């Protein structure tokens, strides 16, 4: 009877240790998420990850065919030199060719609602791609999840084109929801 009690206590103690250890990592992640929600956080790394295949030098462009319900569409290009992405230009433009990141009213409205606007998240996404060289390694900008997800999807299409050296513009027949 005493042996069973000792084993039960030891098992409970061991299980509690595992649970607390697992929860310890979650607290840190929650704190960093809360910090990221109040400002744009882009962590830098001294080593940029490389894409799986060698990229061919050139400029690769992607454009959406349709304007969204707010009147914007994506224009995106990357430049590859010596097999590395040296420039990334991801932007939304309206019918007049004006950039979303330069629209003060849009910036103020979005910043007021989610704490970040295109003047911050477009440059953050572009610089991450150049730094990390891998669309999958680009971190989502808190408050700009949809734009971050679109950026990563389109960046992968451009990297795929650069892998085979296909410099013809990619046209995306994006679906516009009413």
mmCIF file of N, CA and C in Angstrom, residues 60-108:
data_model
loop_
_atom_site.group_PDB
_atom_site.id
_atom_site.type_symbol
_atom_site.label_atom_id
_atom_site.label_comp_id
_atom_site.label_asym_id
_atom_site.label_seq_id
_atom_site.Cartn_x
_atom_site.Cartn_y
_atom_site.Cartn_z
ATOM 1 N N UNK A 60 11.560 40.185 -61.554
ATOM 2 C CA UNK A 60 10.366 39.343 -61.659
ATOM 3 C C UNK A 60 9.192 40.146 -61.109
ATOM 4 N N UNK A 61 8.100 40.174 -61.866
ATOM 5 C CA UNK A 61 6.965 41.035 -61.540
ATOM 6 C C UNK A 61 5.676 40.234 -61.481
ATOM 7 N N UNK A 62 4.812 40.632 -60.546
ATOM 8 C CA UNK A 62 3.483 40.042 -60.398
ATOM 9 C C UNK A 62 2.500 41.185 -60.235
ATOM 10 N N UNK A 63 1.367 41.114 -60.931
ATOM 11 C CA UNK A 63 0.311 42.112 -60.784
ATOM 12 C C UNK A 63 -1.043 41.420 -60.696
ATOM 13 N N UNK A 64 -1.906 41.981 -59.868
ATOM 14 C CA UNK A 64 -3.287 41.505 -59.824
ATOM 15 C C UNK A 64 -4.057 42.192 -60.947
ATOM 16 N N UNK A 65 -4.987 41.466 -61.562
ATOM 17 C CA UNK A 65 -5.799 42.021 -62.644
ATOM 18 C C UNK A 65 -6.891 42.945 -62.126
ATOM 19 N N UNK A 66 -7.456 42.626 -60.969
ATOM 20 C CA UNK A 66 -8.658 43.298 -60.486
ATOM 21 C C UNK A 66 -8.387 44.151 -59.249
ATOM 22 N N UNK A 67 -9.103 45.279 -59.170
ATOM 23 C CA UNK A 67 -9.068 46.111 -57.978
ATOM 24 C C UNK A 67 -10.024 45.515 -56.945
ATOM 25 N N UNK A 68 -9.639 45.592 -55.665
ATOM 26 C CA UNK A 68 -10.520 45.056 -54.623
ATOM 27 C C UNK A 68 -11.682 46.026 -54.374
ATOM 28 N N UNK A 69 -12.533 45.707 -53.426
ATOM 29 C CA UNK A 69 -13.728 46.516 -53.164
ATOM 30 C C UNK A 69 -13.383 47.911 -52.652
ATOM 31 N N UNK A 70 -12.168 48.112 -52.167
ATOM 32 C CA UNK A 70 -11.741 49.438 -51.701
ATOM 33 C C UNK A 70 -10.950 50.187 -52.782
ATOM 34 N N UNK A 71 -10.774 49.543 -53.951
ATOM 35 C CA UNK A 71 -10.124 50.221 -55.060
ATOM 36 C C UNK A 71 -8.623 50.017 -55.167
ATOM 37 N N UNK A 72 -8.086 48.932 -54.574
ATOM 38 C CA UNK A 72 -6.643 48.673 -54.586
ATOM 39 C C UNK A 72 -6.344 47.336 -55.254
ATOM 40 N N UNK A 73 -5.164 47.247 -55.856
ATOM 41 C CA UNK A 73 -4.671 45.971 -56.354
ATOM 42 C C UNK A 73 -3.162 45.910 -56.101
ATOM 43 N N UNK A 74 -2.653 44.696 -56.055
ATOM 44 C CA UNK A 74 -1.246 44.478 -55.733
ATOM 45 C C UNK A 74 -0.373 44.561 -56.974
ATOM 46 N N UNK A 75 0.761 45.230 -56.811
ATOM 47 C CA UNK A 75 1.860 45.211 -57.767
ATOM 48 C C UNK A 75 3.100 44.828 -56.967
ATOM 49 N N UNK A 76 3.834 43.819 -57.433
ATOM 50 C CA UNK A 76 4.918 43.246 -56.644
ATOM 51 C C UNK A 76 6.049 42.864 -57.582
ATOM 52 N N UNK A 77 7.262 43.231 -57.221
ATOM 53 C CA UNK A 77 8.418 42.785 -58.006
ATOM 54 C C UNK A 77 9.592 42.500 -57.082
ATOM 55 N N UNK A 78 10.432 41.586 -57.532
ATOM 56 C CA UNK A 78 11.694 41.318 -56.842
ATOM 57 C C UNK A 78 12.809 41.413 -57.878
ATOM 58 N N UNK A 79 13.970 41.797 -57.406
ATOM 59 C CA UNK A 79 15.158 41.838 -58.248
ATOM 60 C C UNK A 79 16.165 40.846 -57.685
ATOM 61 N N UNK A 80 16.717 40.017 -58.560
ATOM 62 C CA UNK A 80 17.704 39.012 -58.171
ATOM 63 C C UNK A 80 19.034 39.360 -58.841
ATOM 64 N N UNK A 81 20.090 39.446 -58.035
ATOM 65 C CA UNK A 81 21.443 39.695 -58.529
ATOM 66 C C UNK A 81 22.359 38.681 -57.868
ATOM 67 N N UNK A 82 23.173 38.015 -58.667
ATOM 68 C CA UNK A 82 24.091 36.990 -58.170
ATOM 69 C C UNK A 82 23.364 35.911 -57.366
ATOM 70 N N UNK A 83 22.144 35.579 -57.807
ATOM 71 C CA UNK A 83 21.379 34.508 -57.192
ATOM 72 C C UNK A 83 20.700 34.871 -55.879
ATOM 73 N N UNK A 84 20.744 36.143 -55.500
ATOM 74 C CA UNK A 84 20.133 36.599 -54.246
ATOM 75 C C UNK A 84 19.096 37.673 -54.522
ATOM 76 N N UNK A 85 18.028 37.688 -53.734
ATOM 77 C CA UNK A 85 17.022 38.747 -53.832
ATOM 78 C C UNK A 85 17.656 40.001 -53.241
ATOM 79 N N UNK A 86 17.799 41.035 -54.073
ATOM 80 C CA UNK A 86 18.420 42.273 -53.609
ATOM 81 C C UNK A 86 17.407 43.392 -53.402
ATOM 82 N N UNK A 87 16.221 43.240 -53.978
ATOM 83 C CA UNK A 87 15.173 44.248 -53.808
ATOM 84 C C UNK A 87 13.813 43.573 -53.882
ATOM 85 N N UNK A 88 12.887 44.090 -53.081
ATOM 86 C CA UNK A 88 11.505 43.615 -53.072
ATOM 87 C C UNK A 88 10.618 44.839 -52.999
ATOM 88 N N UNK A 89 9.659 44.920 -53.905
ATOM 89 C CA UNK A 89 8.742 46.050 -53.929
ATOM 90 C C UNK A 89 7.322 45.510 -53.988
ATOM 91 N N UNK A 90 6.695 45.426 -52.809
ATOM 92 C CA UNK A 90 5.311 44.975 -52.677
ATOM 93 C C UNK A 90 4.492 46.190 -52.312
ATOM 94 N N UNK A 91 3.458 46.477 -53.100
ATOM 95 C CA UNK A 91 2.656 47.671 -52.872
ATOM 96 C C UNK A 91 1.262 47.436 -53.417
ATOM 97 N N UNK A 92 0.303 48.194 -52.917
ATOM 98 C CA UNK A 92 -1.038 48.239 -53.484
ATOM 99 C C UNK A 92 -1.203 49.603 -54.130
ATOM 100 N N UNK A 93 -1.824 49.622 -55.297
ATOM 101 C CA UNK A 93 -2.053 50.878 -56.013
ATOM 102 C C UNK A 93 -3.528 50.978 -56.385
ATOM 103 N N UNK A 94 -3.988 52.220 -56.557
ATOM 104 C CA UNK A 94 -5.366 52.425 -57.002
ATOM 105 C C UNK A 94 -5.376 52.709 -58.505
ATOM 106 N N UNK A 95 -6.541 52.997 -59.060
ATOM 107 C CA UNK A 95 -6.658 53.210 -60.508
ATOM 108 C C UNK A 95 -5.822 54.385 -60.999
ATOM 109 N N UNK A 96 -5.579 55.366 -60.128
ATOM 110 C CA UNK A 96 -4.773 56.527 -60.501
ATOM 111 C C UNK A 96 -3.273 56.237 -60.372
ATOM 112 N N UNK A 97 -2.928 55.032 -59.890
ATOM 113 C CA UNK A 97 -1.521 54.671 -59.718
ATOM 114 C C UNK A 97 -0.926 55.137 -58.401
ATOM 115 N N UNK A 98 -1.776 55.655 -57.513
ATOM 116 C CA UNK A 98 -1.300 56.124 -56.208
ATOM 117 C C UNK A 98 -1.064 54.927 -55.286
ATOM 118 N N UNK A 99 -0.028 55.035 -54.467
ATOM 119 C CA UNK A 99 0.352 53.944 -53.571
ATOM 120 C C UNK A 99 -0.438 54.006 -52.265
ATOM 121 N N UNK A 100 -0.871 52.835 -51.814
ATOM 122 C CA UNK A 100 -1.604 52.749 -50.552
ATOM 123 C C UNK A 100 -0.739 53.244 -49.392
ATOM 124 N N UNK A 101 0.562 52.945 -49.428
ATOM 125 C CA UNK A 101 1.455 53.337 -48.339
ATOM 126 C C UNK A 101 1.629 54.850 -48.243
ATOM 127 N N UNK A 102 1.237 55.577 -49.291
ATOM 128 C CA UNK A 102 1.338 57.034 -49.281
ATOM 129 C C UNK A 102 -0.016 57.710 -49.085
ATOM 130 N N UNK A 103 -1.072 56.937 -48.871
ATOM 131 C CA UNK A 103 -2.414 57.461 -48.657
ATOM 132 C C UNK A 103 -2.578 57.762 -47.163
ATOM 133 N N UNK A 104 -2.465 59.046 -46.805
ATOM 134 C CA UNK A 104 -2.477 59.452 -45.393
ATOM 135 C C UNK A 104 -3.783 59.082 -44.691
ATOM 136 N N UNK A 105 -4.902 59.225 -45.385
ATOM 137 C CA UNK A 105 -6.193 58.895 -44.777
ATOM 138 C C UNK A 105 -6.297 57.396 -44.494
ATOM 139 N N UNK A 106 -5.911 56.572 -45.470
ATOM 140 C CA UNK A 106 -5.939 55.124 -45.275
ATOM 141 C C UNK A 106 -5.008 54.738 -44.122
ATOM 142 N N UNK A 107 -3.811 55.325 -44.103
ATOM 143 C CA UNK A 107 -2.831 55.053 -43.046
ATOM 144 C C UNK A 107 -3.412 55.383 -41.671
ATOM 145 N N UNK A 108 -4.006 56.563 -41.547
ATOM 146 C CA UNK A 108 -4.566 56.988 -40.258
ATOM 147 C C UNK A 108 -5.711 56.072 -39.819
#
